[in-house]
PDB file of C-alpha atoms in Angstrom:
ATOM      1  CA  MET A   1      95.679  85.292  73.052  1.00 47.00           C
ATOM      2  CA  SER A   2      97.570  82.918  71.478  1.00 48.00           C
ATOM      3  CA  CYS A   3     101.164  82.846  72.475  1.00 46.00           C
ATOM      4  CA  GLN A   4     103.198  84.042  68.830  1.00 50.00           C
ATOM      5  CA  ASN A   5     106.373  83.087  68.590  1.00 55.00           C
ATOM      6  CA  ASP A   6     108.116  86.504  68.423  1.00 77.00           C
ATOM      7  CA  LEU A   7     106.094  88.036  71.184  1.00 91.00           C
ATOM      8  CA  PRO A   8     106.769  87.892  75.078  1.00 95.00           C
ATOM      9  CA  SER A   9     104.198  85.960  76.501  1.00 95.00           C
ATOM     10  CA  CYS A  10     101.735  87.495  79.061  1.00 96.00           C
ATOM     11  CA  ARG A  11     103.975  85.980  81.790  1.00 95.00           C
ATOM     12  CA  ASP A  12     106.750  87.938  80.139  1.00 94.00           C
ATOM     13  CA  VAL A  13     104.630  91.051  79.991  1.00 96.00           C
ATOM     14  CA  VAL A  14     103.546  90.768  83.965  1.00 95.00           C
ATOM     15  CA  ALA A  15     107.357  90.293  85.038  1.00 94.00           C
ATOM     16  CA  ARG A  16     108.665  92.871  82.806  1.00 94.00           C
ATOM     17  CA  ALA A  17     105.437  94.956  83.236  1.00 96.00           C
ATOM     18  CA  SER A  18     106.726  97.408  86.299  1.00 95.00           C
ATOM     19  CA  THR A  19     110.105  98.650  84.536  1.00 94.00           C
ATOM     20  CA  TRP A  20     108.005  98.689  82.187  1.00 96.00           C
ATOM     21  CA  LEU A  21     106.162 101.485  84.226  1.00 96.00           C
ATOM     22  CA  ASP A  22     109.133 103.285  85.281  1.00 95.00           C
ATOM     23  CA  GLY A  23     110.400 103.617  80.843  1.00 95.00           C
ATOM     24  CA  GLU A  24     113.788 101.523  82.744  1.00 93.00           C
ATOM     25  CA  LEU A  25     112.967  99.006  79.630  1.00 93.00           C
ATOM     26  CA  PRO A  26     115.829  98.439  77.329  1.00 92.00           C
ATOM     27  CA  ASP A  27     114.581  99.588  74.002  1.00 90.00           C
ATOM     28  CA  GLY A  28     115.116  95.793  72.213  1.00 90.00           C
ATOM     29  CA  GLU A  29     112.598  94.983  74.963  1.00 93.00           C
ATOM     30  CA  ARG A  30     109.977  97.344  75.033  1.00 95.00           C
ATOM     31  CA  SER A  31     108.732  97.449  71.278  1.00 94.00           C
ATOM     32  CA  GLY A  32     107.779  93.291  71.990  1.00 96.00           C
ATOM     33  CA  ILE A  33     105.996  94.053  75.675  1.00 97.00           C
ATOM     34  CA  GLU A  34     104.597  97.236  73.724  1.00 96.00           C
ATOM     35  CA  ARG A  35     103.245  95.023  71.104  1.00 96.00           C
ATOM     36  CA  HIS A  36     101.713  92.172  72.957  1.00 97.00           C
ATOM     37  CA  LEU A  37     100.016  95.834  75.173  1.00 96.00           C
ATOM     38  CA  SER A  38      98.353  96.382  71.928  1.00 96.00           C
ATOM     39  CA  LEU A  39      96.728  92.890  71.077  1.00 96.00           C
ATOM     40  CA  CYS A  40      96.101  91.697  74.752  1.00 96.00           C
ATOM     41  CA  GLY A  41      93.429  93.112  76.055  1.00 95.00           C
ATOM     42  CA  ASP A  42      94.395  91.305  80.262  1.00 96.00           C
ATOM     43  CA  CYS A  43      97.815  92.515  79.509  1.00 96.00           C
ATOM     44  CA  GLY A  44      96.551  95.590  79.294  1.00 95.00           C
ATOM     45  CA  ALA A  45      93.909  95.281  81.966  1.00 94.00           C
ATOM     46  CA  PHE A  46      96.907  94.389  84.185  1.00 96.00           C
ATOM     47  CA  VAL A  47      99.349  97.311  83.576  1.00 96.00           C
ATOM     48  CA  GLN A  48      96.476  99.564  84.159  1.00 94.00           C
ATOM     49  CA  GLN A  49      96.437  98.324  87.466  1.00 95.00           C
ATOM     50  CA  LEU A  50      99.017  98.017  88.398  1.00 96.00           C
ATOM     51  CA  ARG A  51      99.073 101.799  87.355  1.00 96.00           C
ATOM     52  CA  VAL A  52      96.540 102.924  89.593  1.00 94.00           C
ATOM     53  CA  THR A  53      98.275 100.788  92.318  1.00 96.00           C
ATOM     54  CA  VAL A  54     101.624 103.437  92.153  1.00 97.00           C
ATOM     55  CA  ALA A  55      99.168 106.257  91.809  1.00 95.00           C
ATOM     56  CA  LEU A  56      97.665 105.441  95.335  1.00 95.00           C
ATOM     57  CA  LEU A  57     100.900 104.613  96.402  1.00 97.00           C
ATOM     58  CA  GLY A  58     102.219 107.480  95.175  1.00 96.00           C
ATOM     59  CA  GLU A  59      98.894 109.159  97.212  1.00 94.00           C
ATOM     60  CA  LEU A  60      99.668 107.965 100.954  1.00 95.00           C
ATOM     61  CA  PRO A  61     100.753 110.679 102.776  1.00 94.00           C
ATOM     62  CA  PRO A  62     102.910 110.351 106.241  1.00 95.00           C
ATOM     63  CA  ARG A  63     100.998 110.788 109.195  1.00 91.00           C
ATOM     64  CA  GLU A  64     103.296 110.724 111.990  1.00 93.00           C
ATOM     65  CA  ASP A  65     105.911 114.403 113.126  1.00 95.00           C
ATOM     66  CA  LEU A  66     108.734 114.951 114.637  1.00 95.00           C
ATOM     67  CA  THR A  67     107.666 115.429 118.893  1.00 95.00           C
ATOM     68  CA  PRO A  68     107.799 119.218 119.172  1.00 95.00           C
ATOM     69  CA  GLU A  69     110.316 118.408 121.837  1.00 95.00           C
ATOM     70  CA  ALA A  70     112.260 116.776 119.231  1.00 95.00           C
ATOM     71  CA  GLU A  71     111.640 119.516 117.092  1.00 96.00           C
ATOM     72  CA  ARG A  72     113.211 122.061 119.909  1.00 96.00           C
ATOM     73  CA  SER A  73     115.795 119.965 120.484  1.00 96.00           C
ATOM     74  CA  LEU A  74     116.846 120.155 117.150  1.00 96.00           C
ATOM     75  CA  LEU A  75     116.529 124.302 117.391  1.00 96.00           C
ATOM     76  CA  ASP A  76     119.413 124.072 120.376  1.00 96.00           C
ATOM     77  CA  ALA A  77     121.417 121.949 118.248  1.00 95.00           C
ATOM     78  CA  PHE A  78     120.872 124.675 115.083  1.00 95.00           C
ATOM     79  CA  ARG A  79     121.758 127.378 117.987  1.00 95.00           C
ATOM     80  CA  GLU A  80     125.016 125.308 119.486  1.00 93.00           C
ATOM     81  CA  PHE A  81     126.071 124.506 115.597  1.00 90.00           C
ATOM     82  CA  ARG A  82     125.828 128.778 114.590  1.00 86.00           C
ATOM     83  CA  ARG A  83     127.400 129.528 117.724  1.00 87.00           C
ATOM     84  CA  LEU A  84     130.258 127.544 116.985  1.00 83.00           C
ATOM     85  CA  GLU A  85     131.078 128.203 113.666  1.00 77.00           C
ATOM     86  CA  ASP A  86     130.584 131.955 114.674  1.00 76.00           C
ATOM     87  CA  GLY A  87     133.556 131.694 117.359  1.00 72.00           C
ATOM     88  CA  ALA A  88     135.545 129.893 114.982  1.00 58.00           C
TER      89      ALA A  88
ATOM     90  CA  MET B   1      96.277 114.229 101.842  1.00 45.00           C
ATOM     91  CA  SER B   2      95.973 117.867 101.597  1.00 50.00           C
ATOM     92  CA  ALA B   3      96.362 120.377  98.933  1.00 50.00           C
ATOM     93  CA  GLN B   4      99.343 121.865  99.641  1.00 49.00           C
ATOM     94  CA  GLY B   5     100.600 118.301 100.298  1.00 50.00           C
ATOM     95  CA  MET B   6      99.440 117.129  97.123  1.00 50.00           C
ATOM     96  CA  ALA B   7     101.203 120.688  95.662  1.00 49.00           C
ATOM     97  CA  ARG B   8     104.156 120.150  97.102  1.00 51.00           C
ATOM     98  CA  ARG B   9     104.696 115.980  96.014  1.00 53.00           C
ATOM     99  CA  VAL B  10     103.500 117.690  92.471  1.00 52.00           C
ATOM    100  CA  GLY B  11     106.449 120.145  92.959  1.00 56.00           C
ATOM    101  CA  TYR B  12     109.001 117.127  93.981  1.00 64.00           C
ATOM    102  CA  ARG B  13     107.724 115.355  91.095  1.00 56.00           C
ATOM    103  CA  HIS B  14     108.047 118.126  88.880  1.00 56.00           C
ATOM    104  CA  ALA B  15     111.601 119.464  90.383  1.00 56.00           C
ATOM    105  CA  GLN B  16     112.402 115.594  89.104  1.00 55.00           C
ATOM    106  CA  VAL B  17     112.046 116.392  85.707  1.00 55.00           C
ATOM    107  CA  THR B  18     113.192 120.520  85.275  1.00 59.00           C
ATOM    108  CA  GLY B  19     116.360 120.146  88.089  1.00 64.00           C
ATOM    109  CA  ASP B  20     114.933 123.132  89.837  1.00 79.00           C
ATOM    110  CA  ASP B  21     115.646 122.049  93.878  1.00 88.00           C
ATOM    111  CA  PRO B  22     112.260 123.167  95.621  1.00 90.00           C
ATOM    112  CA  ASP B  23     114.561 123.547  99.068  1.00 95.00           C
ATOM    113  CA  GLN B  24     117.283 125.255  97.402  1.00 93.00           C
ATOM    114  CA  GLU B  25     115.897 128.916  98.656  1.00 94.00           C
ATOM    115  CA  LEU B  26     115.136 126.898 102.604  1.00 96.00           C
ATOM    116  CA  VAL B  27     118.049 125.426 102.731  1.00 95.00           C
ATOM    117  CA  ALA B  28     120.517 128.970 101.265  1.00 94.00           C
ATOM    118  CA  ARG B  29     119.041 130.779 104.549  1.00 95.00           C
ATOM    119  CA  ALA B  30     119.514 128.196 106.859  1.00 95.00           C
ATOM    120  CA  ARG B  31     122.669 127.614 105.973  1.00 92.00           C
ATOM    121  CA  ASP B  32     123.265 131.643 106.563  1.00 92.00           C
ATOM    122  CA  GLY B  33     121.912 130.866 109.898  1.00 93.00           C
ATOM    123  CA  ASP B  34     117.947 131.382 109.383  1.00 96.00           C
ATOM    124  CA  GLU B  35     116.250 129.509 112.453  1.00 95.00           C
ATOM    125  CA  GLU B  36     112.752 129.307 110.819  1.00 97.00           C
ATOM    126  CA  ALA B  37     114.425 127.840 107.197  1.00 97.00           C
ATOM    127  CA  PHE B  38     115.761 125.262 109.461  1.00 97.00           C
ATOM    128  CA  THR B  39     112.224 124.407 111.705  1.00 97.00           C
ATOM    129  CA  ALA B  40     111.026 124.621 108.183  1.00 97.00           C
ATOM    130  CA  LEU B  41     113.057 122.304 106.661  1.00 97.00           C
ATOM    131  CA  VAL B  42     112.593 119.796 109.142  1.00 98.00           C
ATOM    132  CA  ARG B  43     108.486 119.815 109.127  1.00 97.00           C
ATOM    133  CA  ARG B  44     108.757 119.866 105.505  1.00 97.00           C
ATOM    134  CA  HIS B  45     111.013 115.952 105.226  1.00 98.00           C
ATOM    135  CA  SER B  46     110.666 114.953 108.770  1.00 98.00           C
ATOM    136  CA  PRO B  47     107.085 112.745 108.324  1.00 98.00           C
ATOM    137  CA  SER B  48     108.192 111.119 105.530  1.00 98.00           C
ATOM    138  CA  LEU B  49     112.027 110.708 106.818  1.00 98.00           C
ATOM    139  CA  LEU B  50     109.989 108.965 110.184  1.00 98.00           C
ATOM    140  CA  ARG B  51     108.241 106.763 107.582  1.00 97.00           C
ATOM    141  CA  VAL B  52     111.226 105.846 105.648  1.00 97.00           C
ATOM    142  CA  ALA B  53     113.230 105.192 109.205  1.00 96.00           C
ATOM    143  CA  ARG B  54     110.510 102.686 110.565  1.00 95.00           C
ATOM    144  CA  THR B  55     111.043 100.477 108.129  1.00 94.00           C
ATOM    145  CA  TYR B  56     113.684  99.266 108.989  1.00 92.00           C
ATOM    146  CA  VAL B  57     113.117 100.376 113.171  1.00 93.00           C
ATOM    147  CA  PRO B  58     111.595  97.795 115.094  1.00 90.00           C
ATOM    148  CA  SER B  59     109.434 101.439 116.821  1.00 91.00           C
ATOM    149  CA  GLN B  60     108.423 105.055 116.415  1.00 93.00           C
ATOM    150  CA  ALA B  61     111.011 106.426 119.200  1.00 93.00           C
ATOM    151  CA  ILE B  62     113.577 104.861 117.645  1.00 94.00           C
ATOM    152  CA  ALA B  63     112.730 106.145 114.272  1.00 95.00           C
ATOM    153  CA  GLU B  64     112.757 109.541 115.630  1.00 96.00           C
ATOM    154  CA  GLU B  65     116.197 109.004 116.749  1.00 95.00           C
ATOM    155  CA  VAL B  66     117.666 108.066 113.621  1.00 96.00           C
ATOM    156  CA  VAL B  67     115.678 111.061 112.074  1.00 97.00           C
ATOM    157  CA  GLN B  68     117.195 113.747 114.923  1.00 97.00           C
ATOM    158  CA  GLU B  69     120.368 111.939 114.446  1.00 97.00           C
ATOM    159  CA  THR B  70     119.793 112.826 110.242  1.00 97.00           C
ATOM    160  CA  TRP B  71     119.127 116.534 111.074  1.00 98.00           C
ATOM    161  CA  LEU B  72     122.298 116.716 113.316  1.00 97.00           C
ATOM    162  CA  GLY B  73     124.019 114.672 109.912  1.00 96.00           C
ATOM    163  CA  VAL B  74     122.872 117.208 108.127  1.00 96.00           C
ATOM    164  CA  LEU B  75     123.678 120.021 110.412  1.00 95.00           C
ATOM    165  CA  ARG B  76     126.919 119.084 110.622  1.00 94.00           C
ATOM    166  CA  GLY B  77     127.742 118.800 106.809  1.00 94.00           C
ATOM    167  CA  LEU B  78     125.062 121.443 105.190  1.00 93.00           C
ATOM    168  CA  ALA B  79     127.811 123.995 104.936  1.00 89.00           C
ATOM    169  CA  ARG B  80     130.080 121.287 102.235  1.00 89.00           C
ATOM    170  CA  PHE B  81     126.758 120.145 100.856  1.00 90.00           C
ATOM    171  CA  GLU B  82     127.096 121.213  97.123  1.00 85.00           C
ATOM    172  CA  GLY B  83     123.912 121.027  95.146  1.00 83.00           C
ATOM    173  CA  ARG B  84     124.209 118.461  93.059  1.00 84.00           C
ATOM    174  CA  SER B  85     122.232 116.555  93.667  1.00 86.00           C
ATOM    175  CA  SER B  86     118.799 117.971  95.488  1.00 91.00           C
ATOM    176  CA  PHE B  87     118.936 118.381  98.778  1.00 95.00           C
ATOM    177  CA  ARG B  88     116.114 115.847  99.370  1.00 94.00           C
ATOM    178  CA  THR B  89     117.983 113.379  98.091  1.00 92.00           C
ATOM    179  CA  TRP B  90     121.123 113.875  99.835  1.00 93.00           C
ATOM    180  CA  LEU B  91     118.853 113.710 103.313  1.00 95.00           C
ATOM    181  CA  PHE B  92     117.439 110.334 102.043  1.00 95.00           C
ATOM    182  CA  ALA B  93     120.747 108.951 101.891  1.00 93.00           C
ATOM    183  CA  ILE B  94     121.776 110.463 104.864  1.00 94.00           C
ATOM    184  CA  LEU B  95     118.855 109.199 106.629  1.00 95.00           C
ATOM    185  CA  VAL B  96     118.892 105.304 105.318  1.00 93.00           C
ATOM    186  CA  ASN B  97     122.670 105.185 105.993  1.00 91.00           C
ATOM    187  CA  ARG B  98     121.358 106.293 109.486  1.00 92.00           C
ATOM    188  CA  ALA B  99     118.657 103.725 109.549  1.00 93.00           C
ATOM    189  CA  ARG B 100     120.316 100.585 108.163  1.00 88.00           C
ATOM    190  CA  THR B 101     123.273 100.901 111.312  1.00 87.00           C
ATOM    191  CA  ARG B 102     120.371 100.629 113.566  1.00 88.00           C
ATOM    192  CA  GLY B 103     118.346  98.792 112.679  1.00 83.00           C
ATOM    193  CA  VAL B 104     117.502  95.135 112.948  1.00 64.00           C
ATOM    194  CA  ARG B 105     119.531  92.412 111.175  1.00 56.00           C
ATOM    195  CA  GLU B 106     116.968  90.186 109.182  1.00 46.00           C
ATOM    196  CA  ALA B 107     118.167  86.500 110.737  1.00 39.00           C
ATOM    197  CA  ARG B 108     118.105  85.399 107.345  1.00 40.00           C
ATOM    198  CA  SER B 109     120.787  86.610 105.381  1.00 45.00           C
ATOM    199  CA  VAL B 110     120.120  84.624 102.384  1.00 45.00           C
ATOM    200  CA  PRO B 111     117.324  86.357 100.532  1.00 55.00           C
ATOM    201  CA  VAL B 112     114.409  84.606 100.008  1.00 54.00           C
ATOM    202  CA  GLU B 113     113.212  83.219  96.836  1.00 55.00           C
ATOM    203  CA  GLU B 114     110.619  83.966  95.506  1.00 63.00           C
ATOM    204  CA  PRO B 115     108.711  84.214  91.572  1.00 64.00           C
ATOM    205  CA  ALA B 116     108.813  88.000  90.263  1.00 62.00           C
ATOM    206  CA  VAL B 117     105.380  86.399  89.243  1.00 71.00           C
ATOM    207  CA  ASP B 118     102.829  84.102  90.888  1.00 78.00           C
ATOM    208  CA  GLU B 119     103.073  80.946  88.021  1.00 80.00           C
ATOM    209  CA  ALA B 120      99.759  79.816  89.036  1.00 83.00           C
ATOM    210  CA  ARG B 121      98.293  83.001  87.158  1.00 88.00           C
ATOM    211  CA  PHE B 122      99.986  81.027  83.941  1.00 93.00           C
ATOM    212  CA  THR B 123      99.512  78.657  81.935  1.00 94.00           C
ATOM    213  CA  PRO B 124     102.745  77.095  80.611  1.00 92.00           C
ATOM    214  CA  ASP B 125     103.213  78.814  77.452  1.00 92.00           C
ATOM    215  CA  GLY B 126     103.293  81.831  79.799  1.00 92.00           C
ATOM    216  CA  ALA B 127      99.521  83.102  78.438  1.00 95.00           C
ATOM    217  CA  TRP B 128      96.325  83.809  81.682  1.00 95.00           C
ATOM    218  CA  ALA B 129      95.322  81.017  82.711  1.00 93.00           C
ATOM    219  CA  ALA B 130      92.979  83.270  84.608  1.00 88.00           C
ATOM    220  CA  PRO B 131      93.006  86.742  83.323  1.00 88.00           C
ATOM    221  CA  PRO B 132      92.694  89.464  85.877  1.00 89.00           C
ATOM    222  CA  ARG B 133      89.041  90.774  86.500  1.00 86.00           C
ATOM    223  CA  ARG B 134      88.469  94.372  84.759  1.00 86.00           C
ATOM    224  CA  TRP B 135      88.672  97.086  87.284  1.00 85.00           C
ATOM    225  CA  GLU B 136      86.554  99.359  85.529  1.00 72.00           C
ATOM    226  CA  SER B 137      83.174  97.424  86.698  1.00 65.00           C
ATOM    227  CA  GLU B 138      83.977  99.285  89.733  1.00 65.00           C
ATOM    228  CA  PRO B 139      82.691 102.494  90.446  1.00 66.00           C
ATOM    229  CA  GLU B 140      85.197 104.607  89.997  1.00 65.00           C
ATOM    230  CA  ALA B 141      84.537 106.645  93.887  1.00 66.00           C
ATOM    231  CA  ALA B 142      85.629 103.208  94.688  1.00 74.00           C
ATOM    232  CA  LEU B 143      89.345 103.128  93.641  1.00 78.00           C
ATOM    233  CA  GLU B 144      89.528 106.975  95.059  1.00 77.00           C
ATOM    234  CA  GLY B 145      88.337 106.094  98.372  1.00 85.00           C
ATOM    235  CA  ALA B 146      90.041 106.226 102.244  1.00 90.00           C
ATOM    236  CA  GLU B 147      89.536 101.900 101.904  1.00 92.00           C
ATOM    237  CA  ALA B 148      91.276 102.168  99.113  1.00 93.00           C
ATOM    238  CA  ARG B 149      94.245 104.181 100.302  1.00 94.00           C
ATOM    239  CA  ARG B 150      93.787 101.620 103.989  1.00 95.00           C
ATOM    240  CA  ILE B 151      93.988  98.553 102.285  1.00 96.00           C
ATOM    241  CA  VAL B 152      96.831  99.734 100.140  1.00 97.00           C
ATOM    242  CA  GLU B 153      98.538 100.722 103.596  1.00 97.00           C
ATOM    243  CA  GLU B 154      97.513  97.667 105.052  1.00 97.00           C
ATOM    244  CA  ALA B 155      99.516  95.900 102.115  1.00 97.00           C
ATOM    245  CA  VAL B 156     102.730  97.682 102.056  1.00 98.00           C
ATOM    246  CA  ALA B 157     102.878  96.765 106.094  1.00 96.00           C
ATOM    247  CA  ARG B 158     102.796  93.859 105.613  1.00 96.00           C
ATOM    248  CA  LEU B 159     105.427  93.221 102.888  1.00 96.00           C
ATOM    249  CA  PRO B 160     108.964  91.946 103.949  1.00 94.00           C
ATOM    250  CA  GLU B 161     111.784  94.029 105.304  1.00 92.00           C
ATOM    251  CA  ARG B 162     112.976  94.891 102.170  1.00 91.00           C
ATOM    252  CA  GLN B 163     110.539  95.377  99.428  1.00 94.00           C
ATOM    253  CA  ARG B 164     108.752  97.520 102.295  1.00 95.00           C
ATOM    254  CA  GLN B 165     112.074  99.413 102.261  1.00 94.00           C
ATOM    255  CA  VAL B 166     112.479  99.957  98.333  1.00 94.00           C
ATOM    256  CA  ILE B 167     108.273 100.263  97.788  1.00 97.00           C
ATOM    257  CA  THR B 168     107.916 103.242 100.733  1.00 97.00           C
ATOM    258  CA  LEU B 169     111.439 105.571  98.883  1.00 96.00           C
ATOM    259  CA  ARG B 170     110.388 104.029  95.245  1.00 96.00           C
ATOM    260  CA  ASP B 171     106.175 105.057  95.330  1.00 97.00           C
ATOM    261  CA  LEU B 172     105.251 106.107  98.665  1.00 98.00           C
ATOM    262  CA  GLU B 173     108.307 108.733  98.416  1.00 97.00           C
ATOM    263  CA  GLY B 174     108.715 109.426  95.075  1.00 95.00           C
ATOM    264  CA  LEU B 175     112.079 108.530  94.597  1.00 94.00           C
ATOM    265  CA  SER B 176     114.161 108.245  91.421  1.00 92.00           C
ATOM    266  CA  SER B 177     115.149 104.961  90.869  1.00 90.00           C
ATOM    267  CA  GLN B 178     119.127 106.370  91.327  1.00 87.00           C
ATOM    268  CA  ASP B 179     119.075 107.867  94.299  1.00 87.00           C
ATOM    269  CA  VAL B 180     117.821 104.362  95.965  1.00 87.00           C
ATOM    270  CA  ARG B 181     120.420 102.634  94.006  1.00 82.00           C
ATOM    271  CA  ASN B 182     122.651 105.307  95.291  1.00 79.00           C
ATOM    272  CA  ALA B 183     121.083 105.581  98.769  1.00 74.00           C
ATOM    273  CA  LEU B 184     120.438 101.449  99.458  1.00 72.00           C
ATOM    274  CA  GLU B 185     123.437 100.351  97.386  1.00 72.00           C
ATOM    275  CA  LEU B 186     121.277  97.946  95.662  1.00 72.00           C
ATOM    276  CA  THR B 187     122.659  96.325  92.259  1.00 74.00           C
ATOM    277  CA  GLU B 188     119.299  98.242  89.917  1.00 77.00           C
ATOM    278  CA  THR B 189     118.232  93.795  88.960  1.00 78.00           C
ATOM    279  CA  ASN B 190     117.691  93.844  92.632  1.00 84.00           C
ATOM    280  CA  GLN B 191     115.834  97.069  93.026  1.00 89.00           C
ATOM    281  CA  ARG B 192     113.773  96.147  90.288  1.00 90.00           C
ATOM    282  CA  VAL B 193     112.969  92.771  91.517  1.00 91.00           C
ATOM    283  CA  LEU B 194     112.214  93.396  94.814  1.00 92.00           C
ATOM    284  CA  LEU B 195     109.944  96.987  93.921  1.00 95.00           C
ATOM    285  CA  HIS B 196     107.802  94.692  91.550  1.00 95.00           C
ATOM    286  CA  ARG B 197     107.227  91.986  93.945  1.00 95.00           C
ATOM    287  CA  ALA B 198     106.458  94.947  96.162  1.00 96.00           C
ATOM    288  CA  ARG B 199     103.964  96.240  93.887  1.00 97.00           C
ATOM    289  CA  LEU B 200     102.283  92.660  92.371  1.00 96.00           C
ATOM    290  CA  LYS B 201     101.196  92.066  96.220  1.00 95.00           C
ATOM    291  CA  VAL B 202      99.750  95.307  96.957  1.00 97.00           C
ATOM    292  CA  ARG B 203      97.784  95.054  93.593  1.00 95.00           C
ATOM    293  CA  GLN B 204      96.797  91.560  94.670  1.00 93.00           C
ATOM    294  CA  ALA B 205      95.362  93.196  98.034  1.00 94.00           C
ATOM    295  CA  LEU B 206      93.691  95.124  95.740  1.00 94.00           C
ATOM    296  CA  GLU B 207      92.376  92.715  93.555  1.00 91.00           C
ATOM    297  CA  ASP B 208      91.098  90.662  96.968  1.00 90.00           C
ATOM    298  CA  TRP B 209      89.511  93.603  98.054  1.00 91.00           C
ATOM    299  CA  ILE B 210      87.532  94.584  94.608  1.00 88.00           C
ATOM    300  CA  GLU B 211      86.506  90.262  94.216  1.00 81.00           C
ATOM    301  CA  ALA B 212      85.431  90.640  98.148  1.00 78.00           C
TER     302      ALA B 212
END
């Protein structure tokens, strides 16, 4: 799209895309970005892709658990803590 | 992700909005000496703790040690925990503190300067030189499939350390920017820049895969 004087450029929009997606863009900047997005299909597509990316990132489950030995050791510590506290 | 895992994640995100702490009951019971409650907390949070620890330390074994030290720190502090933040926020703050202490310091102390966006994709006046290809032409199932997740995981694993740390805490674990700012003692600007660069790289990995 042609660059209008009062609108941020596509490069500006891309640079601020994360902050905008997170709802952390100051009001003054937000309207310009949103107006640009309403007019520019390329930037709209890019921001949507970023949104999809963040959604995918949020769907990755952590894979590892603590080993049973580590868990047992923590339970021992918990019991020891209780014992010390109860004795105090 | 399992239905239970998804429900848990949704619960935490919802809780951030409503202010309820999903761990509140378990924490209260653990504080009263309930072993089962403590074990439940350990099992609920340790996979996430391990994943975050692993972005700071060079091995899974050390990550385990860091997570154990974290839980010991929780035990020591539990009586004093006042619930001003959520339990999970407090937990991650302890973890990051421990992990940073144990972590291998990057050889380079001066941050590498990188543009926030790939300059080559824009003309001098800031318009797209090569516009992003639309992903809607892809079958929807592709982006929801296991392969897409693998691409994303690998992209995260390849990130520079600090970007990986921030994106793991923010986008994989769902911590708020304020939580991360407090735990990492990063300025808001630094955190935003690191997160944005990380996300752009992951998006690019997906784009490369789609276009291949």
